[in-house]
PDB file of C-alpha atoms in Angstrom:
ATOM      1  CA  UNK N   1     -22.526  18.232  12.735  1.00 95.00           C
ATOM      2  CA  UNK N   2     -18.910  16.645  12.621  1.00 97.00           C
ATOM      3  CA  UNK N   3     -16.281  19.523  12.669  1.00 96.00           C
ATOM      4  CA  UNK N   4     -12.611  19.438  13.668  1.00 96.00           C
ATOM      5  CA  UNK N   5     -12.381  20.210  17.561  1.00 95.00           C
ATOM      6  CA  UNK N   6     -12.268  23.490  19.085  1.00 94.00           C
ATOM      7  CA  UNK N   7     -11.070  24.997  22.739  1.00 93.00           C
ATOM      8  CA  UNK N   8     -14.795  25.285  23.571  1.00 95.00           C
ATOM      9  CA  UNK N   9     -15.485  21.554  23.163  1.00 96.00           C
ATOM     10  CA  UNK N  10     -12.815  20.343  25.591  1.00 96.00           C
ATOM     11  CA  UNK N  11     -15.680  19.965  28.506  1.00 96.00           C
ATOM     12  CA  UNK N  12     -17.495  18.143  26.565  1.00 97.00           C
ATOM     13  CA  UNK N  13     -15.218  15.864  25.114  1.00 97.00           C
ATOM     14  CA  UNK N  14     -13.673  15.296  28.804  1.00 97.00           C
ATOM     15  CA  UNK N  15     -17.083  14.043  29.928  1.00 97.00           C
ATOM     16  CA  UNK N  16     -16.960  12.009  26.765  1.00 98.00           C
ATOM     17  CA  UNK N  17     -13.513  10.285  27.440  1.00 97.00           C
ATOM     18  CA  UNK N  18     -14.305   9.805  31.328  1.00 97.00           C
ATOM     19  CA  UNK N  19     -17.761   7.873  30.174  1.00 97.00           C
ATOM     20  CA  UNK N  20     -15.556   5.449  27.846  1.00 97.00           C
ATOM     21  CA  UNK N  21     -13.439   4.859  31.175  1.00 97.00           C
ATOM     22  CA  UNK N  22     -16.705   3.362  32.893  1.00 96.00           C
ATOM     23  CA  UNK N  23     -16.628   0.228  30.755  1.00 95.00           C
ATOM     24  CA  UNK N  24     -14.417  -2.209  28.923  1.00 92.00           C
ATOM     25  CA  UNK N  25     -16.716  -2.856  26.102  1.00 96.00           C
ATOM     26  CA  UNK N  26     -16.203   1.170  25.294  1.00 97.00           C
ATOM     27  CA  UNK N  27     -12.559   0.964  25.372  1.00 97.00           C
ATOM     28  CA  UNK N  28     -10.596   2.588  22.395  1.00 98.00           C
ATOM     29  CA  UNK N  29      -7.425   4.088  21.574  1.00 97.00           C
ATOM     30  CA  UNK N  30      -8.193   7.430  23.099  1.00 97.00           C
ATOM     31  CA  UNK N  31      -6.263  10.974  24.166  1.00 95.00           C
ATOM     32  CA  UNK N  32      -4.974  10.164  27.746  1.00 94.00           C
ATOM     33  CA  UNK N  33      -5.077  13.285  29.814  1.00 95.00           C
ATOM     34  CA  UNK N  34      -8.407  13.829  31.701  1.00 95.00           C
ATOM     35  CA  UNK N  35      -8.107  17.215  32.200  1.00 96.00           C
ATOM     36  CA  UNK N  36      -8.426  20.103  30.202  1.00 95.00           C
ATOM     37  CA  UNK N  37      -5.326  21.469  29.756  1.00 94.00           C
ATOM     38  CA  UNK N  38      -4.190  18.383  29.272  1.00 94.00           C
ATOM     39  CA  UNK N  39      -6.577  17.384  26.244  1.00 94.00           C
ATOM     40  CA  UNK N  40      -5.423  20.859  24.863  1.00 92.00           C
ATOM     41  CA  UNK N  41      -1.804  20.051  24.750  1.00 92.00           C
ATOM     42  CA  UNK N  42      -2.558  16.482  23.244  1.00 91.00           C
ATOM     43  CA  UNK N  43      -5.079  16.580  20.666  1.00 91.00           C
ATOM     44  CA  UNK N  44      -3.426  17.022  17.131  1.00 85.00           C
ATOM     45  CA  UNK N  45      -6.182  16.647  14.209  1.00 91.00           C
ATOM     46  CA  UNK N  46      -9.316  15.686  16.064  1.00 95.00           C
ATOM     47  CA  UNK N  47     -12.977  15.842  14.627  1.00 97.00           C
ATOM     48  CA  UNK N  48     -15.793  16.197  17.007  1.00 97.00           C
ATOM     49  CA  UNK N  49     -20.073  15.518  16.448  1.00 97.00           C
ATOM     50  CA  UNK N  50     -21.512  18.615  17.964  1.00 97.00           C
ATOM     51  CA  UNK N  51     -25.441  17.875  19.228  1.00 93.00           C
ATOM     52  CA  UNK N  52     -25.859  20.881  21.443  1.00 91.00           C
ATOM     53  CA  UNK N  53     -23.365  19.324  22.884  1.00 95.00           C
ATOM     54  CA  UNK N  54     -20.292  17.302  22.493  1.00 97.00           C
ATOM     55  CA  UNK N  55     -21.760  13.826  21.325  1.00 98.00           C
ATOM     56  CA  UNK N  56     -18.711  11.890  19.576  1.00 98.00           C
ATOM     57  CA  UNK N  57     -14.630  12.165  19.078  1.00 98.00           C
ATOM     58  CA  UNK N  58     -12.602  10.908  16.412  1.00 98.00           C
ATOM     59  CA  UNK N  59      -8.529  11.836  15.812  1.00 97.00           C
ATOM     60  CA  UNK N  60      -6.195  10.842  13.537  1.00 95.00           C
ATOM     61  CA  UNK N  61      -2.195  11.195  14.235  1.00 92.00           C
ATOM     62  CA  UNK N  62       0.895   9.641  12.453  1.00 91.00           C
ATOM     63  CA  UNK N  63       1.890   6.223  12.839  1.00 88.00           C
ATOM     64  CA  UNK N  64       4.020   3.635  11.779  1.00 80.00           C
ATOM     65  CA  UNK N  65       3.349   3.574   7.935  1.00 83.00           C
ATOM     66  CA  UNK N  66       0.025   5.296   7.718  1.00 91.00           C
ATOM     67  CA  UNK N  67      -1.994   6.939  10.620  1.00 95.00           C
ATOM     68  CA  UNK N  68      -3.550   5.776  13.613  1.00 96.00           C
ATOM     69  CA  UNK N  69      -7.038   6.308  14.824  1.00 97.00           C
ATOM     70  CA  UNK N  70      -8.053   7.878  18.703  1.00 97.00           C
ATOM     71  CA  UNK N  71     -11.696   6.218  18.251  1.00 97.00           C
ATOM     72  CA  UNK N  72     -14.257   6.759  16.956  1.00 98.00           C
ATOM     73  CA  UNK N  73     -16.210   7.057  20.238  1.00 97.00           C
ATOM     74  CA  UNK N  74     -19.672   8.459  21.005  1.00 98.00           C
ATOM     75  CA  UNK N  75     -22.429   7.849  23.243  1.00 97.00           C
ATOM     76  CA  UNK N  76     -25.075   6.577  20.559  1.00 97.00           C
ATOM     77  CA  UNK N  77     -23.687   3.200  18.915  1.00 97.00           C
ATOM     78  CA  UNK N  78     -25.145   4.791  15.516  1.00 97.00           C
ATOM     79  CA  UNK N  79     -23.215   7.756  15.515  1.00 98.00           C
ATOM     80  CA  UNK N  80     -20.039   5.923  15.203  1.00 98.00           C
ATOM     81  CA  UNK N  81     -19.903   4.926  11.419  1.00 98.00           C
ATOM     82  CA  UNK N  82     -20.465   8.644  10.417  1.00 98.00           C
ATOM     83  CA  UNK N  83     -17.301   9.629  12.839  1.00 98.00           C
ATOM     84  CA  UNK N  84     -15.130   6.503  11.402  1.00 98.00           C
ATOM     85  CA  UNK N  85     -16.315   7.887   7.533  1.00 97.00           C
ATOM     86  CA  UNK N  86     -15.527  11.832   8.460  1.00 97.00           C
ATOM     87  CA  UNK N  87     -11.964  10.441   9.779  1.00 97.00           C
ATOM     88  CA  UNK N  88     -11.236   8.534   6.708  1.00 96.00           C
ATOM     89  CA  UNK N  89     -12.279  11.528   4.476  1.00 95.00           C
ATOM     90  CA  UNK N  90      -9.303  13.678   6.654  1.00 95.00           C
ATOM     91  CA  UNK N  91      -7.218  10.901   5.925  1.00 95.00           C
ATOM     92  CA  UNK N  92      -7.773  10.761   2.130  1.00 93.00           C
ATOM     93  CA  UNK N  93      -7.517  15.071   2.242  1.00 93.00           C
ATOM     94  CA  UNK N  94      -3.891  14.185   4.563  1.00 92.00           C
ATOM     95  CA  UNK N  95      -2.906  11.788   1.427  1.00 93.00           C
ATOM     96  CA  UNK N  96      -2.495   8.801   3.890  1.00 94.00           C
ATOM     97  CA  UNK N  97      -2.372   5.432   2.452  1.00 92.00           C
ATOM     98  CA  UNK N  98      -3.176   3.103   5.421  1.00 94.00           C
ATOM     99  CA  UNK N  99      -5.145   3.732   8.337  1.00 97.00           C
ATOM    100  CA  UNK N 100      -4.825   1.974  12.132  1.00 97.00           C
ATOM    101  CA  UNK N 101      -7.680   1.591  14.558  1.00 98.00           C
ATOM    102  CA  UNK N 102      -7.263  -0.135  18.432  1.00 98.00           C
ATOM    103  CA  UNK N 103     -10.335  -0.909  19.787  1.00 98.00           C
ATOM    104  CA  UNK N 104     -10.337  -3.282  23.003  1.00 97.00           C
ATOM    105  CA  UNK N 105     -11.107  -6.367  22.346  1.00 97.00           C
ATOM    106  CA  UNK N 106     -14.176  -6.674  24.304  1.00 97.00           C
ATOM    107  CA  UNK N 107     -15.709  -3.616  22.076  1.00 98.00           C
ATOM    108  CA  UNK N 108     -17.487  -5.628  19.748  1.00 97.00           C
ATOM    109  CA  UNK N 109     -19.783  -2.634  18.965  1.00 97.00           C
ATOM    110  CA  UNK N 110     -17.114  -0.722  17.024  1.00 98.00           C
ATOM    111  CA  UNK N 111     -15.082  -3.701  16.153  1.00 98.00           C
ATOM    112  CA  UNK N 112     -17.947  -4.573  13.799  1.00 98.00           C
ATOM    113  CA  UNK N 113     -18.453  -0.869  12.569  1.00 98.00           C
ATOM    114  CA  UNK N 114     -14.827  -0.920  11.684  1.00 98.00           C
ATOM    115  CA  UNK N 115     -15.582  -4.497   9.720  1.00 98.00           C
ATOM    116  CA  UNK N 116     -18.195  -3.064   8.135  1.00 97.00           C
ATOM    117  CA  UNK N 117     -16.488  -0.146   7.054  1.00 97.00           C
ATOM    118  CA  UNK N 118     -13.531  -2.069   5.315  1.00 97.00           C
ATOM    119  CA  UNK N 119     -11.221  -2.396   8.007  1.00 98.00           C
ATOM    120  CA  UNK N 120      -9.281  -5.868   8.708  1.00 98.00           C
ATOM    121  CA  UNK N 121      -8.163  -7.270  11.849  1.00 97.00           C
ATOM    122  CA  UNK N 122      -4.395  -7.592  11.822  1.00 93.00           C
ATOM    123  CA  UNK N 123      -3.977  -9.215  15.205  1.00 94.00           C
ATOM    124  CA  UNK N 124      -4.905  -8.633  18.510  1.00 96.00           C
ATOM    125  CA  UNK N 125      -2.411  -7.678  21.406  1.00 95.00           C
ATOM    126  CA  UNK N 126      -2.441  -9.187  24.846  1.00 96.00           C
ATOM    127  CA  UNK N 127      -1.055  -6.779  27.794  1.00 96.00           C
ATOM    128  CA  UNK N 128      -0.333  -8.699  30.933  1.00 97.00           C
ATOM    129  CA  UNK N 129       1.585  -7.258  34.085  1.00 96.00           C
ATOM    130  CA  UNK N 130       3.214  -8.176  37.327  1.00 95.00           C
ATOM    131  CA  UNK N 131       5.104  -7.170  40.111  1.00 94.00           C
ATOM    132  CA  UNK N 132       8.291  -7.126  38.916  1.00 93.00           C
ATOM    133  CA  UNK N 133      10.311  -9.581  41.944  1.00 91.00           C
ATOM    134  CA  UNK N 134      10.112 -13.606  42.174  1.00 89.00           C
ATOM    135  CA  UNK N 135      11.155 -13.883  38.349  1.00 93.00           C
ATOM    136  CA  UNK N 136      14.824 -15.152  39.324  1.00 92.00           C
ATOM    137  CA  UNK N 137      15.879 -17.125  36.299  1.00 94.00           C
ATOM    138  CA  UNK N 138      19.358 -17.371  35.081  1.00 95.00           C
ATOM    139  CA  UNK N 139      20.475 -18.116  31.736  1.00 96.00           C
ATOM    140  CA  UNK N 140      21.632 -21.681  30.245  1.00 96.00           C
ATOM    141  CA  UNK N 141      25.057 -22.620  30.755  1.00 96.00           C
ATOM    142  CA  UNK N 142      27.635 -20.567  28.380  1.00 96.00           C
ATOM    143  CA  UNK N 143      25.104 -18.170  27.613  1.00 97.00           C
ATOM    144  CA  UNK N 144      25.616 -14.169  29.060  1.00 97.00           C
ATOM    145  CA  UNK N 145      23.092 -11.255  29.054  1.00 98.00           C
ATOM    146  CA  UNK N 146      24.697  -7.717  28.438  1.00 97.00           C
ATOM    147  CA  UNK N 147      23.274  -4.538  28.963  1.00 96.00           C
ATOM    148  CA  UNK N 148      23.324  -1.795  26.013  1.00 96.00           C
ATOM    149  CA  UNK N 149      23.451  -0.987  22.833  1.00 96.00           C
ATOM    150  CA  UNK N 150      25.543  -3.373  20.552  1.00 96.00           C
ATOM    151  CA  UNK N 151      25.368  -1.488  16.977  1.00 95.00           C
ATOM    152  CA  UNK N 152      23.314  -0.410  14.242  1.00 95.00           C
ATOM    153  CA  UNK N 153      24.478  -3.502  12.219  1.00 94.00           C
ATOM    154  CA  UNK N 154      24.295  -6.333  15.259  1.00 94.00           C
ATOM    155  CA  UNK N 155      20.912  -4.966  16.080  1.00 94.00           C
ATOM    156  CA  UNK N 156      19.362  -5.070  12.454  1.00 92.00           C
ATOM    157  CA  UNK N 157      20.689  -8.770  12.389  1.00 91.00           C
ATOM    158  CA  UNK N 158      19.760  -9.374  15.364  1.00 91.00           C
ATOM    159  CA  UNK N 159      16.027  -7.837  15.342  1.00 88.00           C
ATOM    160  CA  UNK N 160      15.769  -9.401  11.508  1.00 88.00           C
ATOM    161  CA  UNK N 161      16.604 -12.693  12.479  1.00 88.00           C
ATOM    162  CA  UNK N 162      14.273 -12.895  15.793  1.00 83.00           C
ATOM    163  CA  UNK N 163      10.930 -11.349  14.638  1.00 70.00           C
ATOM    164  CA  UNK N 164      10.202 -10.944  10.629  1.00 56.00           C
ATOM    165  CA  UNK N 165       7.164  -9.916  11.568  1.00 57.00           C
ATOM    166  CA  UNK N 166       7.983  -6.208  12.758  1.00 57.00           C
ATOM    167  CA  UNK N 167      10.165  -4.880  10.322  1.00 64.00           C
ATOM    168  CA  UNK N 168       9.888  -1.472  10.788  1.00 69.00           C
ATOM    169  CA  UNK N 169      12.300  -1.207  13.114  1.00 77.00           C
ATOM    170  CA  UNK N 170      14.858  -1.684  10.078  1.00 82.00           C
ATOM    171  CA  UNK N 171      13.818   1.231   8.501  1.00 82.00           C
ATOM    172  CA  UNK N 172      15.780   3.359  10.928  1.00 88.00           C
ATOM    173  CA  UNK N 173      18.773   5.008  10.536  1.00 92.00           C
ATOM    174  CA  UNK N 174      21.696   4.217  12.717  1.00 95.00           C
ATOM    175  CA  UNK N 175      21.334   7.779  14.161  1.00 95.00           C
ATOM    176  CA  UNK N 176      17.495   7.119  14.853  1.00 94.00           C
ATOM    177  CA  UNK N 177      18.825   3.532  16.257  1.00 95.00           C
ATOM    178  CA  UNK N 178      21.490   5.271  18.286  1.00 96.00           C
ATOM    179  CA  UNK N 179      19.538   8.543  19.818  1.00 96.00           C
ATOM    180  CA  UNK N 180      16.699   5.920  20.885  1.00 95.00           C
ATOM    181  CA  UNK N 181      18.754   3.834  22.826  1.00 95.00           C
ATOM    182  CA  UNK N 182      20.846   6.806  24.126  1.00 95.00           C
ATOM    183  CA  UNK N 183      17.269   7.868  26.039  1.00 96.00           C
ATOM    184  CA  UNK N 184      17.876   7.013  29.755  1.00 95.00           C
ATOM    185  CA  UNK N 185      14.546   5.247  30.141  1.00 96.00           C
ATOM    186  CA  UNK N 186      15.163   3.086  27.209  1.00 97.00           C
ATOM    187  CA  UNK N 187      17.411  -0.143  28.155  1.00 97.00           C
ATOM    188  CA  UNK N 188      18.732  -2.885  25.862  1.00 97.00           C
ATOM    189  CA  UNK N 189      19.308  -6.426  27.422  1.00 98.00           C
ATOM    190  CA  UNK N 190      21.510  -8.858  24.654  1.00 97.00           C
ATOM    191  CA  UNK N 191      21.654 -12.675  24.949  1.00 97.00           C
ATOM    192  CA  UNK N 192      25.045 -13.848  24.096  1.00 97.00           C
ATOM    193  CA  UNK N 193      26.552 -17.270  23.458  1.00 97.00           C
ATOM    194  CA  UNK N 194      30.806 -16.180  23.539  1.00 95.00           C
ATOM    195  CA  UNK N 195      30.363 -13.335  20.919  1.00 94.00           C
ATOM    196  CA  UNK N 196      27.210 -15.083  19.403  1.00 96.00           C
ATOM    197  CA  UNK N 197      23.795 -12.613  19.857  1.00 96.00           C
ATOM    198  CA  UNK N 198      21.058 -14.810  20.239  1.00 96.00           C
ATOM    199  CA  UNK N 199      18.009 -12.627  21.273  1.00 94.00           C
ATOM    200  CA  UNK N 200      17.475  -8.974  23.198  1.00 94.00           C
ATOM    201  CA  UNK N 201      14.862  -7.718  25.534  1.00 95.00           C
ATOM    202  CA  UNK N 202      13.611  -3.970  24.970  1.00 95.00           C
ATOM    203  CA  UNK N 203      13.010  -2.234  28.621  1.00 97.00           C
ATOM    204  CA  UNK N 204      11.437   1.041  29.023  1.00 96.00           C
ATOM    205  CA  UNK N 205      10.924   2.904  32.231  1.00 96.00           C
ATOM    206  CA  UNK N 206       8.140   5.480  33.307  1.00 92.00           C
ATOM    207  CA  UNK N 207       6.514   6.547  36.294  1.00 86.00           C
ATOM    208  CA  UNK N 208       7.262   3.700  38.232  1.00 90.00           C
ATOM    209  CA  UNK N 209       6.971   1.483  35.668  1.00 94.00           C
ATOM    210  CA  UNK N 210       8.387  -0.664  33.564  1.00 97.00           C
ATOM    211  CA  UNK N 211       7.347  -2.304  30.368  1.00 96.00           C
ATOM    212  CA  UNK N 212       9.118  -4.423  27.717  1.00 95.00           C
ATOM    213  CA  UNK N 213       8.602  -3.173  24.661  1.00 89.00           C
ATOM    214  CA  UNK N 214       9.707  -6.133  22.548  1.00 88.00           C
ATOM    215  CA  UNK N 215      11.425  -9.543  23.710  1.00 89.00           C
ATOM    216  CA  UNK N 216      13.013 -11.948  20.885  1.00 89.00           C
ATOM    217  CA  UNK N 217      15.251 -14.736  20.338  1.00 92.00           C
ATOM    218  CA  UNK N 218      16.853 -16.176  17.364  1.00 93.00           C
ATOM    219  CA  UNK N 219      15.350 -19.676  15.700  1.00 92.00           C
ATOM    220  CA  UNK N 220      17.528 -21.627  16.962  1.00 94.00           C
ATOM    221  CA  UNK N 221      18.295 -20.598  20.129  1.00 94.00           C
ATOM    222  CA  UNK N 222      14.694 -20.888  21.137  1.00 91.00           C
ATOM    223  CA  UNK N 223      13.317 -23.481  23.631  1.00 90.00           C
ATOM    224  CA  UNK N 224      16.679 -23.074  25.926  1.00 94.00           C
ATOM    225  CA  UNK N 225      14.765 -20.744  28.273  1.00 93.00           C
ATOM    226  CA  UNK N 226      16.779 -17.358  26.900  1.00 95.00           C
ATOM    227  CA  UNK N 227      13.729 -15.758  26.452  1.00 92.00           C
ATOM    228  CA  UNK N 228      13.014 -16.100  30.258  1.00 94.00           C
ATOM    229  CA  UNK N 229      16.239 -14.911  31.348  1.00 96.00           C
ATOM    230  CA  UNK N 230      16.235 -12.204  29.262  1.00 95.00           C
ATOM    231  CA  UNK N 231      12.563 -11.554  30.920  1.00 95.00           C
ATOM    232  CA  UNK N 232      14.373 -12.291  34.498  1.00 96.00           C
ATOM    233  CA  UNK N 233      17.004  -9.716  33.585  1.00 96.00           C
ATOM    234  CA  UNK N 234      14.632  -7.150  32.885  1.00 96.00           C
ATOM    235  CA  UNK N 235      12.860  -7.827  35.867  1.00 96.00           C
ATOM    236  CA  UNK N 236      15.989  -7.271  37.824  1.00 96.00           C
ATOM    237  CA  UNK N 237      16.788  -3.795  35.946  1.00 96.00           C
ATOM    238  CA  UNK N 238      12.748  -3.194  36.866  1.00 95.00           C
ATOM    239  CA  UNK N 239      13.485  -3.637  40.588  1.00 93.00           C
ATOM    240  CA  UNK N 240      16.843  -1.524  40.350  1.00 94.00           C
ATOM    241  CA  UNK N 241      15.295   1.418  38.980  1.00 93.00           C
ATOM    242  CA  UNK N 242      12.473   1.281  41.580  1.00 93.00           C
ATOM    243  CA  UNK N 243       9.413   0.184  39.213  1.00 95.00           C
ATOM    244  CA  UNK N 244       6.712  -1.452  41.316  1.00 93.00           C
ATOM    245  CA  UNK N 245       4.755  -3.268  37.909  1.00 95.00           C
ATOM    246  CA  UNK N 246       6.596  -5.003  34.996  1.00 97.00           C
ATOM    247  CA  UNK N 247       4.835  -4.818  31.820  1.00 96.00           C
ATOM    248  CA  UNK N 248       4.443  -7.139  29.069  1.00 96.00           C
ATOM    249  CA  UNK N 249       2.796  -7.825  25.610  1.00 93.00           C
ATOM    250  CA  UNK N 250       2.392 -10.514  22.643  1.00 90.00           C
ATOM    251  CA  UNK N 251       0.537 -11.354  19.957  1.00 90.00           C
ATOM    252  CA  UNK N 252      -2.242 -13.946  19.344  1.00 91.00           C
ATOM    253  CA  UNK N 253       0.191 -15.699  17.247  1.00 86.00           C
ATOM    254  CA  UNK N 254       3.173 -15.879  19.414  1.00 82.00           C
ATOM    255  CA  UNK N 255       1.884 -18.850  21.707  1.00 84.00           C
ATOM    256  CA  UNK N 256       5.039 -19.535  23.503  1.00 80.00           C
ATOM    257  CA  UNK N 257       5.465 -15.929  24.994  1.00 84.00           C
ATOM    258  CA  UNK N 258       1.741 -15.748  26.001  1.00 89.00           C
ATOM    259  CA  UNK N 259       1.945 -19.396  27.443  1.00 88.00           C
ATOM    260  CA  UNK N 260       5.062 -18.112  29.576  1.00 86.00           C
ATOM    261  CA  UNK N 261       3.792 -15.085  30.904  1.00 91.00           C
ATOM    262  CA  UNK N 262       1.116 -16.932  32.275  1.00 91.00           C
ATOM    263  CA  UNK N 263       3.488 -19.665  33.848  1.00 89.00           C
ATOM    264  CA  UNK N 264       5.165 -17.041  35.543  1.00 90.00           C
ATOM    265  CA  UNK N 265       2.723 -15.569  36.928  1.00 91.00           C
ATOM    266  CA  UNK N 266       1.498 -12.619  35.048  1.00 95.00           C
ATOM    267  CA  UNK N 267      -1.957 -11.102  34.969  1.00 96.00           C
ATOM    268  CA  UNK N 268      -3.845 -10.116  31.833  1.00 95.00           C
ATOM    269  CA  UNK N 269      -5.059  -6.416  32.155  1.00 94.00           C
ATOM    270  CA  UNK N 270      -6.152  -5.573  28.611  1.00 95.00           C
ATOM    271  CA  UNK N 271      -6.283  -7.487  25.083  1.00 97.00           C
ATOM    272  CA  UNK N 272      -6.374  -4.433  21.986  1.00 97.00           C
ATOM    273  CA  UNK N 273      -7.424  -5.427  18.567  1.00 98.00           C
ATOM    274  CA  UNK N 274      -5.137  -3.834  15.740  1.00 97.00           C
ATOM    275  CA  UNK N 275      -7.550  -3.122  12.462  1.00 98.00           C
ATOM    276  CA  UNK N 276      -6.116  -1.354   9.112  1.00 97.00           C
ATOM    277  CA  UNK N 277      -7.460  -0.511   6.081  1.00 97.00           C
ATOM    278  CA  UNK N 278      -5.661   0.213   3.028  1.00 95.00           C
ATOM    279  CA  UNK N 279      -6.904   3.691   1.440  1.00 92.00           C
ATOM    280  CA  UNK N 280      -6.813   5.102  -2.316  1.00 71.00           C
ATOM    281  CA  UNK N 281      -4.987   8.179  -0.758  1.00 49.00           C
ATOM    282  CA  UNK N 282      -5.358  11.793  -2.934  1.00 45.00           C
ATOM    283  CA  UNK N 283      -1.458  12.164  -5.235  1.00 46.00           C
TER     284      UNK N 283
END
């Protein structure tokens, strides 16, 4: 029986959560805490398949343009494409038009339930991560980096001009664009030739941490070894703050970045694929 999750089932899906830890090839987009009250605080609009006992998860939560999945997960390999249809049914009920899944990319078991059931891989994501001293690279003559905020308007040129690709970021307001970069663990790092922006670096900070969230540089400023000083500068900021790991992430399609992070000496610790499927959501 698939119903939506109750107090009682927390055990049960804990157990469930800590045996997807054990192995790559079960690794999904999944609630984080591993602990009880934890998991109670987290889970939004989750669905579990009740056996006796707790034998599957699936939850859906808002994202970007649509919603994103946490799962589906279980501990029988069959049990997964009735968890990934009873989440799309919520979906449909919730009147959402597009739905996300992240599966690792070495969890070929659901990636191929997901095919199966419609979905299409969009890209896949490559997280690599390094200890954030020894990347001491400045930028090319007449070219500055800045730290902070520069605008609404400089930032929507800036962000349209250096990545097409993830537009949604131009949907916000200038008061969304504002708070965001008014959070002290969220930094800004600007490339500038005189007054000229030619590409940013997105740094955010957490528990010793430090991950950037989105690097970019301009068309044709590329190839002049910005992007790596804008990596070096957020390196530096990294090191100031006291984060012991540096964080990065691109795209199958963006060869140069994932060709420089490995020349400079960054480790791959996960690859997640991004699926979505387009839904005839209820009006």
């Amino acid at each position: 029986m698939i119903r939506p999750v109750a107090r009682k089932d927390l055990p049960g899906l804990l157990k469930l959560l800590r045996h997807m830890d054990e192995s790559p090839e079960r690794g999904v987009l999944a609630p984080e805490a591993r602990d009880l009250e934890g998991l109670a605080e987290e889970l939004e609009d989750g669905l579990v398949l009740v056996q006796g006992e707790v034998e599957g998860y699936v939850g859906l939560y808002p994202f970007w343009d649509g919603a994103a999945l946490e799962g589906p997960l279980a501990y029988r390999e069959e049990d997964l494409p009735s968890l990934l249809e009873a989440a799309q049914a919520r979906a449909e009920e919730l009147a959402v038009e597009r739905l996300y899944a992240f599966p690792r990319a070495e969890n070929r078991v659901l990636r191929e339930v997901l095919e199966e059931g419609g979905f299409g891989l969009l890209h896949t994501t490559y997280f690599f991560v390094k200890n954030p001293q020894g990347l001491d690279y400045p930028p090319p003559p007449g070219v500055g980096i800045r730290r902070g905020f520069p605008g609404a308007e400089v930032y929507r040129e800036l962000y349209r001009e250096s990545d097409e690709a993830w537009a949604l970021r131009l949907r916000w307001t200038d008061e969304e664009l504002w708070e965001h970069f008014a959070h002290p663990q969220v930094h800004l790092l600007v490339a500038y030739r005189g007054e000229e922006p030619l590409g940013m670096a997105e740094v955010e900070l957490e528990g010793g941490e430090a991950s950037v969230a989105y690097i970019g540089v301009v068309p044709k400023a590329r190839g002049q070894g910005i992007g790596r000083a804008l990596l070096s500068e957020a390196a530096k900021l990294a090191g100031e703050r006291g984060a012991r790991l540096l964080r990065v992430r691109a795209h199958d399609h963006e060869t140069e970045a994932l060709e420089l992070y490995r020349n400079l000496g960054f480790s791959l610790e996960e690859a997640v694929a991004t699926y979505t499927k387009e839904l005839r959501a209820r009006r």
